Amino acid sequence: QVTLRESGPAVVKPTHTLTLTCSFSGFSLSTTAMSVSWIRQPPGKALEWLARIDWEDEEFYSPSLQTRLALSKDTSKNQVVLTVTNMDPVDTATYYCARGRMIGGVISCDHWGQGLLVTVSS
Amino acid sequence: DIQMTQSPSTLSASVGDRVTITCRASQNIVNYVNWYQQRPGKAPKLLIYAASKLQDGVPSRFRGSGSGADFTLAISSLQPEDFATYYCQQTYTSPRFGGGTKVELK
C-alpha cells in the first residue's frame, strides 16, 4: 500500500525559508520510473506543479520558481525534502507531495499525500 | 512554456447527464496528458493518464481521448460522487495543470 505524508510548519514568516518533508511508504525511489513531485494549491485556486525528483536523482523545477526551490532525498529513510526560500504571502497554499510513475514515457501522479496548509504571515 | 487552456471553468449538470471537459495545449504534446478529480478538501485523484488510459479502480464511465493539442475528458453518466473539480495536466515539458473545471449540480 502506497502512502505519502507531508510535514512541516503551518506558519512561516515572510522572507523566511520553508522546509517540507514528504515521508512515504509502499515504494522505493530507487526503483526505475519512480519519482516524487511537489504540487501546491493556493486557497480557492488551481493546482501548480513545483518540482520532481526521480529514481536517477534527476531534479526538475518549475521555471517560474526554480531559483527558490531545492529538492533532496534520503532513499534509506524514504523521504524527500523541499525547501522554498524567500517565502511571501502569495506562497500561502496547501502543499502536496505525490508519487510519480512513468508509463510509456508519460509521468502521472497516482498517489498523493493529504496535503499541508502553509500560511505565510508575520 | 506550454499552456493548458481548460474549458468550461464551471459546468452545471444533473445526475445521469453526459458531460465533457476539454483541454487545449499551446503546442503539440502528443499524448502527455493526465486528468485528475479533486473533491472539496481532498487531494487530487488520478483518473486518466497518457490521454486515454484509465487508472486502476476508476469507473469506466470516465473516458479520456485526444492527441496532439486537443484533449477531452468525458463522463458518460454523472453520478452524485462525480460533482467535483477536474484538472488536466501536461507532462510533455515542465508539467503544468489546466485552470480546472468545477462540475456542479444544476
Short mmCIF file of C-alpha atoms in Angstrom, two decimals:
data_model
loop_
_atom_site.label_atom_id
_atom_site.label_comp_id
_atom_site.label_asym_id
_atom_site.label_seq_id
_atom_site.Cartn_x
_atom_site.Cartn_y
_atom_site.Cartn_z
CA GLN A 1 0.00 0.00 0.00
CA VAL A 2 1.44 3.32 -1.11
CA THR A 3 1.14 6.22 1.32
CA LEU A 4 2.66 9.70 1.44
CA ARG A 5 2.52 12.34 4.17
CA GLU A 6 3.68 15.93 4.17
CA SER A 7 5.11 17.51 7.30
CA GLY A 8 6.42 20.95 8.15
CA PRO A 9 5.39 24.24 9.69
CA ALA A 10 1.84 25.54 9.37
CA VAL A 11 3.00 29.16 9.51
CA VAL A 12 6.09 30.77 8.02
CA LYS A 13 7.18 34.38 8.24
CA PRO A 14 7.77 36.44 5.09
CA THR A 15 11.33 36.22 3.72
CA HIS A 16 11.93 33.02 5.69
CA THR A 17 12.67 29.60 4.21
CA LEU A 18 10.05 26.84 4.17
CA THR A 19 11.22 23.26 4.63
CA LEU A 20 8.75 20.48 3.89
CA THR A 21 9.28 16.75 4.24
CA CYS A 22 7.46 14.07 2.31
CA SER A 23 7.60 10.72 4.09
CA PHE A 24 6.42 7.79 2.01
CA SER A 25 6.00 4.04 2.15
CA GLY A 26 4.99 1.26 -0.20
CA PHE A 27 7.54 2.08 -2.89
CA SER A 28 11.21 2.93 -3.29
CA LEU A 29 12.66 5.97 -5.01
CA SER A 30 15.47 3.76 -6.24
CA THR A 31 13.02 1.79 -8.39
CA THR A 32 13.09 2.60 -12.10
CA ALA A 33 10.38 5.02 -13.26
CA MET A 34 9.51 6.21 -9.76
CA SER A 35 9.56 9.85 -8.70
CA VAL A 36 8.17 12.21 -6.09
CA SER A 37 6.63 15.52 -7.07
CA TRP A 38 5.56 18.55 -5.12
CA ILE A 39 2.40 20.43 -6.09
CA ARG A 40 0.72 23.34 -4.34
CA GLN A 41 -2.72 24.91 -4.37
CA PRO A 42 -3.48 28.41 -3.06
CA PRO A 43 -6.88 28.62 -1.33
CA GLY A 44 -9.66 28.50 -3.94
CA LYS A 45 -7.22 28.33 -6.85
CA ALA A 46 -5.82 25.78 -9.28
CA LEU A 47 -3.04 23.27 -8.80
CA GLU A 48 0.53 24.37 -9.50
CA TRP A 49 3.35 21.88 -10.12
CA LEU A 50 6.56 22.81 -8.31
CA ALA A 51 9.26 20.17 -8.59
CA ARG A 52 10.13 16.50 -9.08
CA ILE A 53 12.99 14.19 -8.13
CA ASP A 54 13.30 10.81 -9.76
CA TRP A 55 14.94 7.41 -9.32
CA GLU A 56 18.09 8.61 -11.09
CA ASP A 57 18.41 11.58 -8.70
CA GLU A 58 17.47 13.95 -11.51
CA GLU A 59 15.73 17.09 -10.31
CA PHE A 60 13.20 19.15 -12.24
CA TYR A 61 11.80 22.52 -11.22
CA SER A 62 9.05 24.88 -12.28
CA PRO A 63 10.74 27.51 -14.48
CA SER A 64 8.96 30.33 -12.66
CA LEU A 65 10.14 29.20 -9.21
CA GLN A 66 13.38 27.32 -9.85
CA THR A 67 15.61 29.94 -8.25
CA ARG A 68 13.75 29.48 -4.94
CA LEU A 69 13.30 25.71 -4.86
CA ALA A 70 15.59 22.87 -3.87
CA LEU A 71 14.98 19.14 -3.51
CA SER A 72 16.81 16.42 -1.68
CA LYS A 73 16.06 12.82 -0.99
CA ASP A 74 17.03 10.23 1.60
CA THR A 75 16.31 6.89 -0.02
CA SER A 76 17.09 4.92 3.13
CA LYS A 77 14.52 6.93 5.10
CA ASN A 78 12.01 7.11 2.23
CA GLN A 79 11.87 10.89 2.45
CA VAL A 80 12.02 13.80 0.05
CA VAL A 81 12.61 17.33 1.29
CA LEU A 82 11.54 20.51 -0.50
CA THR A 83 12.90 23.89 0.53
CA VAL A 84 11.39 27.14 -0.67
CA THR A 85 13.37 30.29 0.04
CA ASN A 86 12.19 33.86 0.49
CA MET A 87 8.58 32.99 1.32
CA ASP A 88 5.91 35.58 0.52
CA PRO A 89 2.20 35.77 1.41
CA VAL A 90 1.38 34.71 -2.18
CA ASP A 91 3.05 31.38 -1.37
CA THR A 92 0.26 30.60 1.08
CA ALA A 93 -1.13 27.29 -0.16
CA THR A 94 -1.76 23.64 0.54
CA TYR A 95 1.40 21.79 -0.40
CA TYR A 96 1.08 18.22 -1.66
CA CYS A 97 3.64 15.56 -2.37
CA ALA A 98 2.73 12.80 -4.79
CA ARG A 99 4.27 9.65 -6.21
CA GLY A 100 5.03 9.81 -9.87
CA ARG A 101 5.27 6.78 -12.08
CA MET A 102 6.31 6.75 -15.71
CA ILE A 103 4.48 4.55 -18.18
CA GLY A 104 5.18 4.84 -21.88
CA GLY A 105 7.19 7.97 -21.20
CA VAL A 106 4.25 9.73 -19.53
CA ILE A 107 4.62 10.61 -15.86
CA SER A 108 1.46 10.76 -13.78
CA CYS A 109 0.88 11.23 -10.05
CA ASP A 110 -1.01 8.15 -8.93
CA HIS A 111 -0.80 8.54 -5.15
CA TRP A 112 -0.99 11.79 -3.18
CA GLY A 113 -0.46 12.89 0.38
CA GLN A 114 -3.29 14.58 2.24
CA GLY A 115 -1.66 17.99 1.86
CA LEU A 116 -0.32 20.55 4.32
CA LEU A 117 -1.66 24.09 4.53
CA VAL A 118 1.18 26.57 4.88
CA THR A 119 0.33 30.19 5.69
CA VAL A 120 2.86 32.95 5.19
CA SER A 121 2.26 35.64 7.76
CA SER A 122 4.23 37.82 10.11
CA ASP B 1 6.31 27.04 -21.52
CA ILE B 2 3.28 25.02 -22.66
CA GLN B 3 -0.07 26.45 -21.55
CA MET B 4 -3.15 24.32 -20.96
CA THR B 5 -6.47 26.02 -21.58
CA GLN B 6 -9.30 24.12 -19.92
CA SER B 7 -12.99 24.71 -20.58
CA PRO B 8 -15.52 25.31 -19.32
CA SER B 9 -14.45 26.68 -15.96
CA THR B 10 -17.81 25.70 -14.49
CA LEU B 11 -20.31 23.14 -15.71
CA SER B 12 -23.84 22.69 -14.31
CA ALA B 13 -25.28 19.23 -14.77
CA SER B 14 -27.70 16.69 -13.34
CA VAL B 15 -27.20 13.12 -12.20
CA GLY B 16 -27.24 10.88 -15.26
CA ASP B 17 -26.02 13.56 -17.66
CA ARG B 18 -23.12 13.04 -20.04
CA VAL B 19 -20.53 15.77 -19.59
CA THR B 20 -17.38 16.66 -21.45
CA ILE B 21 -14.43 18.80 -20.43
CA THR B 22 -11.79 19.94 -22.88
CA CYS B 23 -8.16 20.95 -22.62
CA ARG B 24 -6.20 22.62 -25.38
CA ALA B 25 -2.43 22.77 -25.27
CA SER B 26 -0.48 25.67 -26.77
CA GLN B 27 1.51 23.18 -28.86
CA ASN B 28 1.59 19.51 -29.83
CA ILE B 29 2.07 17.41 -26.69
CA VAL B 30 1.35 14.02 -28.32
CA ASN B 31 -0.45 12.12 -25.53
CA TYR B 32 1.32 13.56 -22.49
CA VAL B 33 -1.88 14.44 -20.66
CA ASN B 34 -3.32 13.31 -17.37
CA TRP B 35 -6.71 14.04 -15.81
CA TYR B 36 -7.39 14.40 -12.08
CA GLN B 37 -10.50 14.72 -9.94
CA GLN B 38 -10.47 16.79 -6.77
CA ARG B 39 -13.30 16.75 -4.28
CA PRO B 40 -13.56 19.66 -1.80
CA GLY B 41 -10.96 19.48 0.94
CA LYS B 42 -9.32 16.40 -0.58
CA ALA B 43 -6.17 15.65 -2.52
CA PRO B 44 -6.47 15.18 -6.27
CA LYS B 45 -7.07 11.69 -7.62
CA LEU B 46 -5.67 10.37 -10.89
CA LEU B 47 -8.40 9.34 -13.34
CA ILE B 48 -6.76 9.12 -16.76
CA TYR B 49 -3.09 9.00 -17.77
CA ALA B 50 -1.44 9.21 -21.18
CA ALA B 51 -4.59 10.89 -22.56
CA SER B 52 -6.77 7.80 -22.70
CA LYS B 53 -5.65 5.15 -20.22
CA LEU B 54 -7.98 4.52 -17.30
CA GLN B 55 -6.24 4.43 -13.92
CA ASP B 56 -6.83 1.23 -11.95
CA GLY B 57 -10.00 1.37 -9.88
CA VAL B 58 -11.55 4.29 -11.75
CA PRO B 59 -15.07 3.60 -13.06
CA SER B 60 -15.41 3.01 -16.78
CA ARG B 61 -17.85 5.92 -17.14
CA PHE B 62 -14.74 8.13 -17.25
CA ARG B 63 -13.10 8.29 -20.68
CA GLY B 64 -10.17 10.31 -21.94
CA SER B 65 -9.47 10.99 -25.58
CA GLY B 66 -7.41 13.18 -27.86
CA SER B 67 -3.89 13.63 -29.12
CA GLY B 68 -1.71 16.44 -30.34
CA ALA B 69 -3.10 19.58 -28.75
CA ASP B 70 -6.77 18.82 -28.06
CA PHE B 71 -7.95 16.53 -25.29
CA THR B 72 -11.28 15.60 -23.76
CA LEU B 73 -12.49 14.05 -20.53
CA ALA B 74 -15.98 12.60 -20.78
CA ILE B 75 -18.20 11.25 -18.03
CA SER B 76 -20.89 9.09 -19.59
CA SER B 77 -23.49 9.19 -16.81
CA LEU B 78 -22.80 11.61 -14.00
CA GLN B 79 -23.06 10.12 -10.51
CA PRO B 80 -23.51 12.04 -7.23
CA GLU B 81 -19.87 11.44 -6.27
CA ASP B 82 -18.66 12.97 -9.55
CA PHE B 83 -19.53 16.53 -8.55
CA ALA B 84 -16.02 17.82 -8.10
CA THR B 85 -13.32 19.85 -9.83
CA TYR B 86 -11.36 18.29 -12.68
CA TYR B 87 -7.87 19.23 -13.86
CA CYS B 88 -5.91 18.32 -16.93
CA GLN B 89 -2.11 18.24 -16.73
CA GLN B 90 0.51 18.17 -19.45
CA THR B 91 3.81 16.44 -18.75
CA TYR B 92 5.41 16.85 -22.17
CA THR B 93 7.69 19.53 -20.78
CA SER B 94 7.77 21.17 -17.35
CA PRO B 95 4.42 19.89 -16.01
CA ARG B 96 1.52 22.31 -15.93
CA PHE B 97 -2.11 22.00 -14.88
CA GLY B 98 -5.12 23.49 -16.56
CA GLY B 99 -7.24 26.01 -14.69
CA GLY B 100 -9.79 23.43 -13.56
CA THR B 101 -13.46 22.68 -14.30
CA LYS B 102 -15.93 22.65 -11.46
CA VAL B 103 -18.82 20.29 -12.12
CA GLU B 104 -21.75 21.44 -10.03
CA LEU B 105 -25.33 20.36 -9.54
CA LYS B 106 -27.78 22.10 -11.85
#
